[in-house]
Coordinates of C-alpha atoms in Angstrom, one line a residue:
Chain A
K27 CA 1.1 -14.4 -14.3
A28 CA -1.1 -11.3 -14.9
G29 CA -1.0 -8.6 -12.2
V30 CA -3.9 -7.0 -10.3
T31 CA -6.2 -5.2 -12.7
Q32 CA -8.5 -2.4 -11.8
T33 CA -11.3 -0.9 -13.9
P34 CA -12.0 1.8 -14.8
R35 CA -8.6 3.6 -14.6
Y36 CA -10.2 7.0 -14.6
L37 CA -13.7 8.2 -13.6
I38 CA -15.4 11.5 -13.3
K39 CA -18.6 11.7 -11.3
T40 CA -20.9 14.4 -10.0
R41 CA -21.6 15.0 -6.3
G42 CA -24.5 12.9 -5.1
Q43 CA -24.0 10.1 -7.7
Q44 CA -22.7 6.7 -6.9
V45 CA -19.8 4.7 -8.3
T46 CA -18.6 1.1 -8.5
L47 CA -15.0 0.2 -8.9
S48 CA -13.8 -3.2 -9.9
C49 CA -10.7 -5.2 -9.0
S50 CA -9.4 -8.5 -10.4
P51 CA -6.7 -10.1 -8.2
I52 CA -3.7 -12.1 -9.3
S53 CA -4.8 -15.6 -10.2
G54 CA -4.9 -17.8 -7.1
H55 CA -4.9 -14.9 -4.7
R56 CA -7.9 -15.0 -2.3
S57 CA -7.5 -11.8 -0.2
V58 CA -8.4 -8.4 -1.6
S59 CA -7.8 -5.1 0.2
W60 CA -8.8 -1.6 -0.8
Y61 CA -7.1 1.7 0.0
Q62 CA -7.8 5.3 -0.6
Q63 CA -5.0 7.7 -1.4
T64 CA -5.3 11.4 -1.2
P65 CA -2.8 14.2 -0.9
G66 CA -4.2 15.3 2.4
Q67 CA -4.8 12.0 4.2
G68 CA -2.3 9.8 2.5
L69 CA -3.0 6.1 2.2
Q70 CA -5.9 4.8 4.3
F71 CA -7.3 1.3 4.6
L72 CA -10.8 0.9 3.4
F73 CA -11.6 -2.8 3.8
E74 CA -10.4 -6.3 3.3
Y75 CA -12.1 -9.3 1.8
F76 CA -11.3 -13.0 2.1
S77 CA -13.4 -15.9 0.9
E78 CA -16.2 -13.6 0.0
T79 CA -16.4 -12.1 3.5
Q80 CA -15.4 -8.7 4.7
R81 CA -12.8 -9.3 7.4
N82 CA -11.7 -5.8 8.2
K83 CA -13.1 -2.3 7.7
G84 CA -11.3 1.0 8.1
N85 CA -12.7 4.2 9.5
F86 CA -14.9 5.2 6.6
P87 CA -18.6 6.1 6.5
G88 CA -21.2 3.5 5.5
R89 CA -21.4 5.1 2.0
F90 CA -18.3 3.0 1.3
S91 CA -19.1 -0.6 0.8
G92 CA -17.7 -3.6 -1.1
R93 CA -18.0 -7.2 -1.9
Q94 CA -16.1 -10.1 -3.1
F95 CA -17.2 -12.8 -5.6
S96 CA -16.5 -16.5 -5.6
N97 CA -13.7 -16.0 -8.1
S98 CA -12.1 -13.5 -5.7
R99 CA -12.8 -10.5 -7.9
S100 CA -13.9 -7.6 -5.8
E101 CA -16.0 -4.4 -6.2
M102 CA -16.3 -1.4 -4.1
N103 CA -19.1 1.1 -4.2
V104 CA -19.4 4.6 -3.0
S105 CA -22.8 6.1 -2.7
T106 CA -23.8 9.8 -2.5
L107 CA -20.5 11.0 -3.7
E108 CA -18.9 14.0 -2.0
L109 CA -16.1 16.2 -3.3
G110 CA -13.8 14.7 -0.6
D111 CA -14.1 11.3 -2.2
S112 CA -11.9 12.4 -5.0
A113 CA -8.9 10.1 -4.7
L114 CA -6.8 7.3 -6.1
Y115 CA -8.4 4.0 -5.1
L116 CA -6.0 1.2 -4.9
C117 CA -6.8 -2.5 -4.8
A118 CA -4.3 -5.1 -3.5
S119 CA -4.3 -8.8 -3.6
S120 CA -2.4 -11.4 -1.6
L121 CA -2.3 -15.2 -1.7
N122 CA -3.9 -15.3 1.7
R123 CA -4.2 -12.9 4.6
L124 CA -0.7 -13.4 5.8
Y125 CA 1.2 -12.8 2.6
E126 CA 2.5 -9.5 1.1
Q127 CA 0.1 -7.5 -0.9
Y128 CA 0.5 -6.7 -4.6
F129 CA -1.2 -3.6 -5.9
G130 CA -3.2 -2.7 -9.1
P131 CA -2.7 0.5 -11.0
G132 CA -5.5 2.2 -9.2
T133 CA -8.7 4.0 -10.2
R134 CA -8.5 7.8 -10.2
L135 CA -11.9 9.1 -9.1
T136 CA -12.7 12.8 -9.5
V137 CA -15.9 14.1 -8.0
T138 CA -17.2 17.5 -9.3
Chain B
A119 CA -2.8 2.0 17.8
Q120 CA 0.1 1.5 15.5
T121 CA 1.7 4.5 13.7
V122 CA 4.3 4.8 11.0
T123 CA 6.5 7.9 10.7
Q124 CA 8.6 8.9 7.8
S125 CA 10.4 12.1 8.8
Q126 CA 11.9 13.0 5.4
P127 CA 9.3 14.4 3.0
E128 CA 12.0 14.6 0.2
M129 CA 15.4 13.2 -0.4
S130 CA 17.8 13.6 -3.3
V131 CA 20.8 11.6 -4.3
Q132 CA 23.3 11.7 -7.1
E133 CA 23.0 8.8 -9.6
A134 CA 25.2 5.8 -8.6
E135 CA 25.4 6.9 -5.0
T136 CA 23.8 5.5 -1.9
V137 CA 20.8 6.9 -0.1
T138 CA 19.0 5.9 3.1
L139 CA 15.3 6.5 3.8
S140 CA 14.1 6.6 7.4
C141 CA 11.1 5.0 9.0
T142 CA 10.0 4.6 12.6
Y143 CA 7.0 2.9 13.9
D144 CA 5.1 2.5 17.1
T145 CA 3.6 -0.8 18.2
S146 CA 3.0 -2.9 21.3
E147 CA 3.0 -6.1 19.2
S148 CA 6.0 -8.4 19.2
D149 CA 5.4 -10.2 15.9
Y150 CA 4.7 -8.2 12.8
Y151 CA 5.7 -7.4 9.2
L152 CA 7.2 -4.3 7.8
F153 CA 7.4 -3.3 4.1
W154 CA 8.8 -0.7 1.8
Y155 CA 6.7 0.1 -1.3
K156 CA 7.7 2.3 -4.2
Q157 CA 5.2 4.4 -6.1
P158 CA 6.6 5.9 -9.3
P159 CA 4.8 8.7 -11.3
S160 CA 2.7 6.0 -13.0
R161 CA 1.1 5.5 -9.5
Q162 CA 1.5 1.7 -9.5
M163 CA 2.5 0.7 -6.0
I164 CA 5.4 -1.8 -6.1
L165 CA 6.7 -3.9 -3.3
V166 CA 10.4 -3.3 -2.7
I167 CA 11.2 -5.3 0.3
R168 CA 9.7 -7.0 3.4
Q169 CA 11.0 -7.8 6.9
E170 CA 9.6 -10.1 9.4
A171 CA 10.0 -8.8 12.9
Y172 CA 11.0 -12.2 14.3
K173 CA 14.0 -12.4 11.9
Q174 CA 17.1 -10.6 13.2
Q175 CA 18.8 -10.7 9.8
N176 CA 18.1 -7.6 7.7
A177 CA 16.3 -8.3 4.4
T178 CA 18.1 -7.6 1.1
E179 CA 16.8 -7.5 -2.4
N180 CA 19.5 -6.7 -5.0
R181 CA 20.4 -3.0 -4.5
F182 CA 17.8 -2.6 -1.7
S183 CA 18.5 -3.4 1.9
V184 CA 17.0 -2.6 5.2
N185 CA 18.4 -1.7 8.6
F186 CA 15.9 -3.1 11.0
Q187 CA 16.3 -2.1 14.7
K188 CA 13.5 -3.8 16.6
A189 CA 14.2 -2.3 20.0
A190 CA 14.4 1.2 18.5
K191 CA 11.4 0.5 16.3
S192 CA 13.3 1.7 13.3
F193 CA 13.2 0.4 9.7
S194 CA 15.3 2.3 7.2
L195 CA 15.8 1.5 3.5
K196 CA 19.2 1.7 1.9
I197 CA 19.4 2.0 -1.9
S198 CA 22.8 1.4 -3.3
D199 CA 24.0 2.5 -6.8
S200 CA 21.0 4.7 -7.3
Q201 CA 19.5 4.7 -10.7
L202 CA 17.2 7.1 -12.5
G203 CA 14.5 4.5 -12.4
D204 CA 14.6 4.6 -8.6
A205 CA 12.9 8.1 -8.6
A206 CA 9.6 7.7 -6.9
M207 CA 7.6 8.1 -3.7
Y208 CA 8.7 5.5 -1.1
F209 CA 6.3 4.4 1.6
C210 CA 7.0 2.4 4.7
A211 CA 4.2 0.2 5.9
Y212 CA 3.4 -1.9 8.9
R213 CA 1.0 -4.8 8.8
S214 CA -1.5 -4.9 11.6
N215 CA -4.6 -7.1 11.8
Y216 CA -4.1 -8.0 8.1
Q217 CA -4.2 -4.3 7.0
L218 CA -1.3 -2.0 6.1
I219 CA -0.7 1.1 8.0
W220 CA 1.3 3.6 6.0
G221 CA 3.8 6.4 6.5
A222 CA 3.4 9.7 4.7
G223 CA 6.0 8.8 2.2
T224 CA 9.4 10.1 1.1
K225 CA 9.9 11.6 -2.4
L226 CA 13.2 10.4 -3.8
I227 CA 14.9 12.5 -6.5
I228 CA 17.8 11.1 -8.5
K229 CA 20.2 13.7 -9.9
P230 CA 21.9 12.6 -13.1

């Protein structure tokens, strides 16, 4: 079974721009979660989607948003990028909300 | 709020020897899940082992085992017969409200 895939793997954007990251979960997995990883703040939860609905949201500003499609694929969007948004963005999928999460390789976003 | 603490920023071990990584957590919940994830230089987060709080028996996965002390809120990871491929950042995580709360990580160095 194919693992979690994330596209693109690397991205360079300019401050003020917006960006969309994509995540395809493991086949059959219905829950998708997003995390931000930075050297200073470590790993922080962004949001969780299940059955096309956002179920949980972490402590991030409204510039961070996401959605989930009927095939469980998920996208996250960051608008008005700031230098501090430079990070590794990890997507994780699980069979349902109670099961362990399996991670994709991440998208490395650099904001200049 | 739940917190996870990994007090060892870095650990080193000789190849083939045993090493223990520490993790403590704080929670008022009685039923929860704990995980150890490994993040090698490739940045892919890999699930190592999970422990259900209601199970008294410590989880084991091949060379990896945990020492779960619920009353002490301690969840350490023991790696036996360390191999070069075990070199990575190791993160302890607590699942709360369907999201993972992470420790700061321990960098494990394997000496050949």
